[in-house]
Coordinates of C-alpha atoms and ligand atoms in Angstrom, one line a residue:
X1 CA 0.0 0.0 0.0
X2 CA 0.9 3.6 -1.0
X3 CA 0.2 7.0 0.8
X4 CA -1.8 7.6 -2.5
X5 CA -3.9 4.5 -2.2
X6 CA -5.1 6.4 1.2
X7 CA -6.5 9.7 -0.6
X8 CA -4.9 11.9 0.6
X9 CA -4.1 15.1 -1.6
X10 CA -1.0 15.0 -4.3
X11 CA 0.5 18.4 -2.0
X12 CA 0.9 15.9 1.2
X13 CA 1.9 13.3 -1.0
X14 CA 4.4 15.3 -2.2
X15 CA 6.0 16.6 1.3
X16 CA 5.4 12.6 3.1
X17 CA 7.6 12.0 -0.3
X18 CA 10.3 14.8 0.4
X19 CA 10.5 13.3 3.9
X20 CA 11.4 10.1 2.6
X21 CA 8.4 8.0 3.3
X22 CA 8.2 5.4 1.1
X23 CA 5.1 3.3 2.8
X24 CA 2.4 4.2 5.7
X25 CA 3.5 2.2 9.0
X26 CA 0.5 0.3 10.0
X27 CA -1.1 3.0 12.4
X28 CA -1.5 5.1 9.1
X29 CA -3.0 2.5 7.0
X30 CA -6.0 2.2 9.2
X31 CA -5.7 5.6 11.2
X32 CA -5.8 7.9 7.8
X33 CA -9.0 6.2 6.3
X34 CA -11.0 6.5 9.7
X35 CA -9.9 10.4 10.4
X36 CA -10.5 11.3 6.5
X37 CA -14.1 9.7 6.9
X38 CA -14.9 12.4 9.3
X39 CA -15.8 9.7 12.3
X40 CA -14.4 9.5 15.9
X41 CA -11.2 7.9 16.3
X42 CA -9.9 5.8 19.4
X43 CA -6.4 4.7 18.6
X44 CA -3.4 2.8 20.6
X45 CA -0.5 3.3 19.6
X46 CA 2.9 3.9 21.2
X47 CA 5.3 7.1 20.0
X48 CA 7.9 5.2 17.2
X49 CA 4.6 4.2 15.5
X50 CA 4.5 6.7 13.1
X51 CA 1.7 7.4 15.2
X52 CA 1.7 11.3 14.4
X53 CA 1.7 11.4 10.7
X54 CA -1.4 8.9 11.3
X55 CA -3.4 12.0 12.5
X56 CA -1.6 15.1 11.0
X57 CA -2.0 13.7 7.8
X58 CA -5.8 13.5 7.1
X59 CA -6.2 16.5 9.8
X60 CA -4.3 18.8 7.1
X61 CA -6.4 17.3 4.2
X62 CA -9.4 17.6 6.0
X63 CA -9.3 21.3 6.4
X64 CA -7.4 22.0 3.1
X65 CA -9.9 20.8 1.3
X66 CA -12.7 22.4 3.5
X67 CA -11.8 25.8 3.5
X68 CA -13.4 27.5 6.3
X69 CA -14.7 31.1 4.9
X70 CA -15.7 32.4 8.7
X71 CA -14.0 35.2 9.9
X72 CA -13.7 36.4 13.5
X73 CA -12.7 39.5 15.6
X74 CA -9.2 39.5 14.5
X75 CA -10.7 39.2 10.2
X76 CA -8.8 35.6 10.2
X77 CA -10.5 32.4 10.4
X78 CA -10.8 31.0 13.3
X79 CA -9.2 28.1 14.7
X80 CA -10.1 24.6 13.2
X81 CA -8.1 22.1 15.1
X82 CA -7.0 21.8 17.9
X83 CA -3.7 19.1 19.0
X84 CA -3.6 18.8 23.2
X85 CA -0.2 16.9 24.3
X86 CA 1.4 16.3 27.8
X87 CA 4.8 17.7 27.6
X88 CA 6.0 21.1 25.7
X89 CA 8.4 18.7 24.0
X90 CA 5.8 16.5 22.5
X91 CA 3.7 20.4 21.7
X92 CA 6.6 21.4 19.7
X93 CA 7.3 18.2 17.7
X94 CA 3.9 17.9 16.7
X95 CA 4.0 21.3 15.3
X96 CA 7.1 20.6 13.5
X97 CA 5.3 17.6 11.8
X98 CA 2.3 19.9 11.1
X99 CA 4.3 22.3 9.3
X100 CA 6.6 19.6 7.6
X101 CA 3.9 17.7 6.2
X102 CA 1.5 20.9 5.5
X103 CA 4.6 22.7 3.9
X104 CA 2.5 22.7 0.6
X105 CA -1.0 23.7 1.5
X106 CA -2.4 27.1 3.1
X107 CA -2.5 26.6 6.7
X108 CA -1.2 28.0 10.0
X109 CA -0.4 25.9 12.8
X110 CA 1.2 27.4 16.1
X111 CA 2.6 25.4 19.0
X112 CA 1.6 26.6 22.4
X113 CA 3.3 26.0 26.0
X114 CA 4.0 26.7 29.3
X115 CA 8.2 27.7 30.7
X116 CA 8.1 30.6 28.0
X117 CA 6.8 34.1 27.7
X118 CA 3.1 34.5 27.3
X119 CA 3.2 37.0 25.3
X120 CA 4.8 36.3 21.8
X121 CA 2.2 33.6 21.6
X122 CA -0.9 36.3 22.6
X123 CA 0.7 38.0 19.2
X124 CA 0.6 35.3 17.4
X125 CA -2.7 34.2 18.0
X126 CA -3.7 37.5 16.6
X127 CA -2.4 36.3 12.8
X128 CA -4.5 33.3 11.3
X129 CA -3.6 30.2 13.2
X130 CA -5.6 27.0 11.7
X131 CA -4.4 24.3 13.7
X132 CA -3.1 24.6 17.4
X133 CA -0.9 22.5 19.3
X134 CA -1.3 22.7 22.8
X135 CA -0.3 21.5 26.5
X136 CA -3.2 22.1 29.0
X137 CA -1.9 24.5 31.2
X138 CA -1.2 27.3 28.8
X139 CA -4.0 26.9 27.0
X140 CA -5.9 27.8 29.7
X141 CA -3.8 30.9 30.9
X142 CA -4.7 31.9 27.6
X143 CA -8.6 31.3 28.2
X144 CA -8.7 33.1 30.9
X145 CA -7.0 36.0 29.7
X146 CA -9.1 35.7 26.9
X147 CA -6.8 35.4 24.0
X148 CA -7.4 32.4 22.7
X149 CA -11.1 31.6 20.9
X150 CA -12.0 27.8 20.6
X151 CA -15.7 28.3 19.5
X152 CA -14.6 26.9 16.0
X153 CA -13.0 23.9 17.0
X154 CA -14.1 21.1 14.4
X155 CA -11.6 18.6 15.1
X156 CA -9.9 18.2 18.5
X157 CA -6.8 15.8 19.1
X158 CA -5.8 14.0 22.4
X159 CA -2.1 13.2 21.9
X160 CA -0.9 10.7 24.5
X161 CA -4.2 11.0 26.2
X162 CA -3.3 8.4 29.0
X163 CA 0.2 10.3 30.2
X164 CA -2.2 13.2 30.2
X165 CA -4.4 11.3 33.0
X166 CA -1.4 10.2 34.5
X167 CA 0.0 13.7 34.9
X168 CA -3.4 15.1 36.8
X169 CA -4.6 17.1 33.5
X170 CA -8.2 15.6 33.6
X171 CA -9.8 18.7 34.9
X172 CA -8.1 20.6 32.7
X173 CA -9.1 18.4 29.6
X174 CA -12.5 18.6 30.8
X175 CA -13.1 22.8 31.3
X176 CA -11.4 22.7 27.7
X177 CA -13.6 20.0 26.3
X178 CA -16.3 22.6 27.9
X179 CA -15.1 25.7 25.8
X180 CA -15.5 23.5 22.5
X181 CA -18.5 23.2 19.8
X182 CA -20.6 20.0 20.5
X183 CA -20.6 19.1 16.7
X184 CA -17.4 18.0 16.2
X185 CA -14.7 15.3 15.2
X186 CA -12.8 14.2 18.0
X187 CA -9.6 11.8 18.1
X188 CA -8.0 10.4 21.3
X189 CA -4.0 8.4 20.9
X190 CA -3.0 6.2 24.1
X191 CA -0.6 4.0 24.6
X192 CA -2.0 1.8 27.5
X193 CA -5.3 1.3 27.5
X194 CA -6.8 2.0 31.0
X195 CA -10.3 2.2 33.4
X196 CA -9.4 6.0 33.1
X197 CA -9.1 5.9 29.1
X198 CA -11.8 4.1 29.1
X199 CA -14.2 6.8 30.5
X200 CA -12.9 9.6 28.8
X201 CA -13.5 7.6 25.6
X202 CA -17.2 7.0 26.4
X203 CA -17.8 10.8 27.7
X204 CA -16.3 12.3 24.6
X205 CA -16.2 10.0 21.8
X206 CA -19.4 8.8 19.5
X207 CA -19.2 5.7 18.0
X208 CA -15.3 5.3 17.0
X209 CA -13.5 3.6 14.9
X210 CA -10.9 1.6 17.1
X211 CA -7.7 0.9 16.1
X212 CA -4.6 -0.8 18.3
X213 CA -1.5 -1.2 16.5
X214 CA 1.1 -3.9 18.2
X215 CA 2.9 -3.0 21.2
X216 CA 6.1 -3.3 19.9
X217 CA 8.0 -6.1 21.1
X218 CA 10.0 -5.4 23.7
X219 CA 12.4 -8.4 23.9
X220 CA 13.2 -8.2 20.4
X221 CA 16.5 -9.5 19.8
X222 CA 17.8 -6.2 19.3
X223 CA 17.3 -5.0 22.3
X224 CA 20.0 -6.7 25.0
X225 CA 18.8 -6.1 28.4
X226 CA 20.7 -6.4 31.5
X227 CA 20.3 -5.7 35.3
X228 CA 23.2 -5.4 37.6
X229 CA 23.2 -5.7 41.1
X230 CA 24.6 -2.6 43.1
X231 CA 24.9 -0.9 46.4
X232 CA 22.6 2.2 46.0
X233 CA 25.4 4.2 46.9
X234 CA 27.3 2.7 44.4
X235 CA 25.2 3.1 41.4
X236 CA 26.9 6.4 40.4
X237 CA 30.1 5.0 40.5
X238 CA 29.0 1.9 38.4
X239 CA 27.3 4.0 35.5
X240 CA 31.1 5.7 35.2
X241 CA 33.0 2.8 35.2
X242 CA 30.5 1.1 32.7
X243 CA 30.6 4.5 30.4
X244 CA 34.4 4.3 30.2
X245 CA 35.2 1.0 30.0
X246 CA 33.2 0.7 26.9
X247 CA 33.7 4.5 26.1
X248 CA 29.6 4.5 25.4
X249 CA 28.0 7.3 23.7
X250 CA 24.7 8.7 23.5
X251 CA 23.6 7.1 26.8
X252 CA 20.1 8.2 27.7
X253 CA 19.6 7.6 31.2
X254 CA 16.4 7.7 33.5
X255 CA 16.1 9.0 36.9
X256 CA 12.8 8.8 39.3
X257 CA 13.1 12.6 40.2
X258 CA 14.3 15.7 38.7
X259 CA 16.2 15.9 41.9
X260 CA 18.1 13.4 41.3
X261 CA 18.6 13.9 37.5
X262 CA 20.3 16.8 38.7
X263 CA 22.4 15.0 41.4
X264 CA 23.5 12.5 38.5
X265 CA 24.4 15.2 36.2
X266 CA 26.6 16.9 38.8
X267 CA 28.4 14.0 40.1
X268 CA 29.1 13.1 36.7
X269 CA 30.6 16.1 35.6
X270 CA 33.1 15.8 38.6
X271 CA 33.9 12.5 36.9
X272 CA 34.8 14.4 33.3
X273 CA 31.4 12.7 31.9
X274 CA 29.6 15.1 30.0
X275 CA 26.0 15.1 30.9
X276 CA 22.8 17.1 31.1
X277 CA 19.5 17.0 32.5
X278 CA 15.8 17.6 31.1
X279 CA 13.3 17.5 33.2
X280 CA 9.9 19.8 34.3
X281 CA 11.8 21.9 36.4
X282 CA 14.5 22.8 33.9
X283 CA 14.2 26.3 31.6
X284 CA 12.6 25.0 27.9
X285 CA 15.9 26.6 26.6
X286 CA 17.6 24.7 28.6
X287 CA 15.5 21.3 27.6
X288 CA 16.0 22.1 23.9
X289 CA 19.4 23.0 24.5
X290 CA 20.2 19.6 25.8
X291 CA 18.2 17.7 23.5
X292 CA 19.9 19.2 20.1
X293 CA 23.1 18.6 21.7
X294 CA 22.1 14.9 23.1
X295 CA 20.4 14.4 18.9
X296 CA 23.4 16.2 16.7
X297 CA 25.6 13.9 18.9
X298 CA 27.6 16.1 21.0
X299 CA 26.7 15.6 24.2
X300 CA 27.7 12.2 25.6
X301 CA 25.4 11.6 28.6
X302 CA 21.4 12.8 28.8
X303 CA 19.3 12.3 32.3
X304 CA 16.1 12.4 32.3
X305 CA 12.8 11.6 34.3
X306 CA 10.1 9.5 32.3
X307 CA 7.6 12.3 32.0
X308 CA 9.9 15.1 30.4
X309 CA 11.2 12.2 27.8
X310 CA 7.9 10.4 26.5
X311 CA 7.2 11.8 23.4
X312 CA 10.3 12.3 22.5
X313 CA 11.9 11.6 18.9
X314 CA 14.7 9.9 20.3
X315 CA 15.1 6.5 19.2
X316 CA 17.8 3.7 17.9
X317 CA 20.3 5.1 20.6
X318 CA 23.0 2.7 21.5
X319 CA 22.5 2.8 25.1
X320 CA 19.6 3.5 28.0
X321 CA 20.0 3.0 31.5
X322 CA 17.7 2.7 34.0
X323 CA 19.5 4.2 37.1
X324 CA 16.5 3.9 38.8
X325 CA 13.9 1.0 38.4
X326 CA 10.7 3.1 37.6
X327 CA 7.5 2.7 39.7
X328 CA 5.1 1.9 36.9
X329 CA 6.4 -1.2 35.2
X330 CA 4.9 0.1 31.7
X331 CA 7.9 3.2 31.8
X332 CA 10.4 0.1 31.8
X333 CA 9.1 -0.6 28.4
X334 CA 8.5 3.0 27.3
X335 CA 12.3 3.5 28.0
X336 CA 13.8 0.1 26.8
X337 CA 12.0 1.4 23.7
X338 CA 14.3 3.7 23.1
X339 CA 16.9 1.8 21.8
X340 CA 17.4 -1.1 19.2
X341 CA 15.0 0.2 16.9
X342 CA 14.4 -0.5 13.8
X343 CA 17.2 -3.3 13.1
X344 CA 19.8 -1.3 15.4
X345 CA 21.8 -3.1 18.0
X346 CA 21.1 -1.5 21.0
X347 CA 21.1 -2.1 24.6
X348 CA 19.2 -1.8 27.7
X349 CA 20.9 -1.8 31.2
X350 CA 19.1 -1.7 34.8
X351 CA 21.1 -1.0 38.0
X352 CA 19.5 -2.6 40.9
X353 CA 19.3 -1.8 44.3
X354 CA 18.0 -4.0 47.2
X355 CA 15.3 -1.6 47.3
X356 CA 13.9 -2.1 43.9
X357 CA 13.7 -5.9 43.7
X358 CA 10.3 -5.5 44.0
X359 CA 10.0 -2.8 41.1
X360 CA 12.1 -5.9 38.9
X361 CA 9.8 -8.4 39.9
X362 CA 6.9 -5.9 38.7
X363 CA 9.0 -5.3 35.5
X364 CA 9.5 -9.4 34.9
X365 CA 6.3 -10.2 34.8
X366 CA 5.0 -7.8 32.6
X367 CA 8.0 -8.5 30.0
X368 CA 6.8 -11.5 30.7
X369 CA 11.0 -12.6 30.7
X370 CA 12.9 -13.0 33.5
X371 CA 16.1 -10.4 33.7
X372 CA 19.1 -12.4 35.5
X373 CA 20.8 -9.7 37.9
X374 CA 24.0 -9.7 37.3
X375 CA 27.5 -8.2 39.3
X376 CA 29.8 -6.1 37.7
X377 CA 33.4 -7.2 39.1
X378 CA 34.6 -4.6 42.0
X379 CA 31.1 -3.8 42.3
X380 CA 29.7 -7.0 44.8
X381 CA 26.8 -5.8 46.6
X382 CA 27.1 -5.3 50.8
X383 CA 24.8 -8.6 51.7
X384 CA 23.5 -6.8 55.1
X385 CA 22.0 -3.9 53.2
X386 CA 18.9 -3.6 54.3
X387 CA 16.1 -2.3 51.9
X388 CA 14.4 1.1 52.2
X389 CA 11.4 2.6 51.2
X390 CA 11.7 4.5 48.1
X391 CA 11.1 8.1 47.9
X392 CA 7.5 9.1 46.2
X393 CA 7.6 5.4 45.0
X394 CA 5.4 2.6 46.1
X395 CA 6.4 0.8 49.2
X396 CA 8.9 -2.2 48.7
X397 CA 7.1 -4.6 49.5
X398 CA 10.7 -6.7 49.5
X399 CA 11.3 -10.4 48.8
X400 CA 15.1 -11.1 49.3
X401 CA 16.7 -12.1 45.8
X402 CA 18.9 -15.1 46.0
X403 CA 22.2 -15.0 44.7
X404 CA 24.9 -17.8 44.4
X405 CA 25.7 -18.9 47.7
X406 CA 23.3 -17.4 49.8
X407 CA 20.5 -19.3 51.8
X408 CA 17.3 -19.1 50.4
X409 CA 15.2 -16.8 52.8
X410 CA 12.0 -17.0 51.2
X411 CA 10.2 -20.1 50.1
X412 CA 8.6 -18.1 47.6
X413 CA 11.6 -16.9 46.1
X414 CA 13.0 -18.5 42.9
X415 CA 16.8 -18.9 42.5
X416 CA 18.3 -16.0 40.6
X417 CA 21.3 -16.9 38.5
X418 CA 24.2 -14.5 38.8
X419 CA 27.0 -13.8 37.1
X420 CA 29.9 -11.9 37.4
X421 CA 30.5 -10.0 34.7
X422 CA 33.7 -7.5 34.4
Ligands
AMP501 P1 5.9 9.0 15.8 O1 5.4 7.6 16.2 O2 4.8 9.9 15.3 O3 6.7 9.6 17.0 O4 6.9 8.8 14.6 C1 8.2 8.1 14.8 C2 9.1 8.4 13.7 O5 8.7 7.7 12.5 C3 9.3 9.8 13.3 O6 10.7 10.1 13.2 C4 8.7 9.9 11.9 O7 9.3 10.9 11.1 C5 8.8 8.5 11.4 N1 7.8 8.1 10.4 C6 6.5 8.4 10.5 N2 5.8 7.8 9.5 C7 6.7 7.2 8.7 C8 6.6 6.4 7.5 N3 5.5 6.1 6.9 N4 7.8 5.9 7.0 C9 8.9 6.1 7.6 N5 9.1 6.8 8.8 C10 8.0 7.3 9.3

């Protein structure tokens, strides 16, 4: 199959071309069809799908070929369409796409987010602006200062709607959902399906199509994952020594908190490793800064807490580390993700604490694959550490992991196989 196959108009045809698309992925063979036949749309599918062509596409026919003769206040037409996302990150690359793939048609798109000033975008949104892309928060400031106008809304996006949920923006997706026309085409992305998807899907969506495009598969053999076992005070140390012994580039690694992402970006620097942090606390110069640097190549090390990098177009990196085991089992495979992608070697390393056995065991079984922990030579674990609660995470509910030569403390406890590994 062929974009052309799908209908969509020779002047996208000709920019998805310029981009070097040769086929749709399968979220845009049955993604384009459903949007361009004007019907609801309930779609799975993780970032690396292709997922955002699958909605920008037919969105920019759609109102190209509907040209909207209203005028408002400001003599432009009003806004048509209207692209909510999580992060500023995910805001900004969905614009990009907009204007990539809309390079040949008439329409104005205009990203919108919080960490910069208000005003350049209140200027903006004076000109013609067709399509918005929008985080919640700012959109709002801008409703209530009264310089934004969704009356015209006729098709509204929900871009990684379940991180949205996750990240407390319900009440603000519902007082927006309140400011928009009833008659209207409405589209909602997720990558894990959830009770709380599920509602906002059957408040806001009528009859829609539903589409779930395979979860990629997470122990493909591209993808070598490994988990060493390590002090907790010792995991800084450990990401060094593994960073120069095998003089790794590119290394995205993942922190729980901002805090430490910081911590890890300082300590390091003091050991000559290039690094730098993005994160919801940091400047979004600062965040762009340090993701050109991280993409063009020249920055070695990039830490980073799962919310400020989903959505990111990071992928086929050589190396991701897990410095910390996240809560939510799920961010273990939005992370892994990262790396080995499409054919690429890549590889996927975990350092374990005794307080995050529990977090692995979490992690194993919905991998469904069991992740050996393994000890890095001059980096043997202290076997009286005694497990702590982690921070802001879940308690640790700990069962003692087994390792060669140690009595088995827990009847429930399968052997672990270790290896020593230098
Ligand atoms: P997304 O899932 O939207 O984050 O897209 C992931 C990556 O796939 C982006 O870098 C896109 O440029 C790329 N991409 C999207 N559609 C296609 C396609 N049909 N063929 C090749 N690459 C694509």
């Amino acid at each position: 199959m062929s974009f052309s196959t799908l209908g969509l108009s020779k002047e996208i045809i000709r920019a998805v071309t310029e981009r070097g698309y040769t086929k749709p992925t399968p979220i845009q063979m049955q993604a384009i069809p459903a949007v361009l036949s004007g019907g609801d749309l309930l779609a799975g599918a993780q970032t690396g799908t292709g997922k955002t062509a699958s909605f920008t596409l037919p969105l920019l026919h759609l109102l190209s070929s509907d040209q909207n003769n209203k005028s408002t206040a400001t003599g432009y037409s009003p806004i048509r369409a209207l692209i909510l996302t999580p992060t500023r990150e995910l805001a900004a690359q969905v614009e990009e796409s907009v204007k990539d793939y809309g390079k040949y048609l008439k329409l104005n798109s205009m990203a919108m987010f919080g960490g910069v000033s208000i005003n350049p975008q209140k200027q903006r949104l004076r000109g013609r602006v067709d399509i918005l892309v929008a985080t919640p928060g700012r959109l709002l400031d801008h409703v209530h200062q009264r310089t934004v106008n969704l009356s015209n809304i006729e098709v509204l996006i929900l871009d990684e709607a379940d991180r949205m949920l996750d990240m407390g923006f319900i009440n603000d997706i519902r007082r927006i959902l309140s400011l928009l026309p009833k008659q209207r085409q409405n589209l909602l992305f997720f990558a894990t399906f959830s009770d709380k998807i599920k509602t906002l899907a059957a408040g806001l969506l009528n009859h829609p199509t539903m589409i779930e495009v395979a979860r990629r598969n997470v122990t493909a053999d591209t993808i070598a994952q490994k988990a060493y076992q390590v002090d907790r005070d010792r995991k800084r140390q450990l990401l060094a020594h593994l960073i120069r012994q095998d003089n790794w580039y590119q290394v995205l690694v993942f922190t729980r908190t901002k805090y430490g992402a910081d911590r890890l970006v300082k300590q390091l620097g003091e050991d000559r490793i290039q690094a730098l942090a993005i994160h919801g606390n940091k400047s979004q110069g600062a965040r762009t800064h340090a993701l050109a640097k991280f993409k063009n190549g020249s920055l070695q090390v990039l830490v980073a807490t799962d919310i400020a990098a989903r959505g990111l177009d990071i992928s086929e990196l050589p190396h991701v580390v897990n410095f910390d085991l996240p809560n939510v089992p799920e961010d273990y495979v939005h992370r892994i993700g990262r790396t080995g992608r499409a054919g690429a070697n890549g590889e996927a390393v975990s350092l374990v604490c005794v307080d995050e056995y529990q977090l692995l065991a979490d992690i194993e079984k919905l991998i469904e694959q069991r992740l050996p922990l393994q000890v890095v030579a001059g980096f043997g674990i202290n076997p009286n550490t005694k497990a702590e609660p982690i921070p802001n995470g879940k308690q640790n509910k700990q069962k003692p992991r087994r390792s060669k030569g140690t009595a088995r403390s827990s009847k429930t406890q399968s052997p672990r196989k270790m290896r020593v590994v230098d």
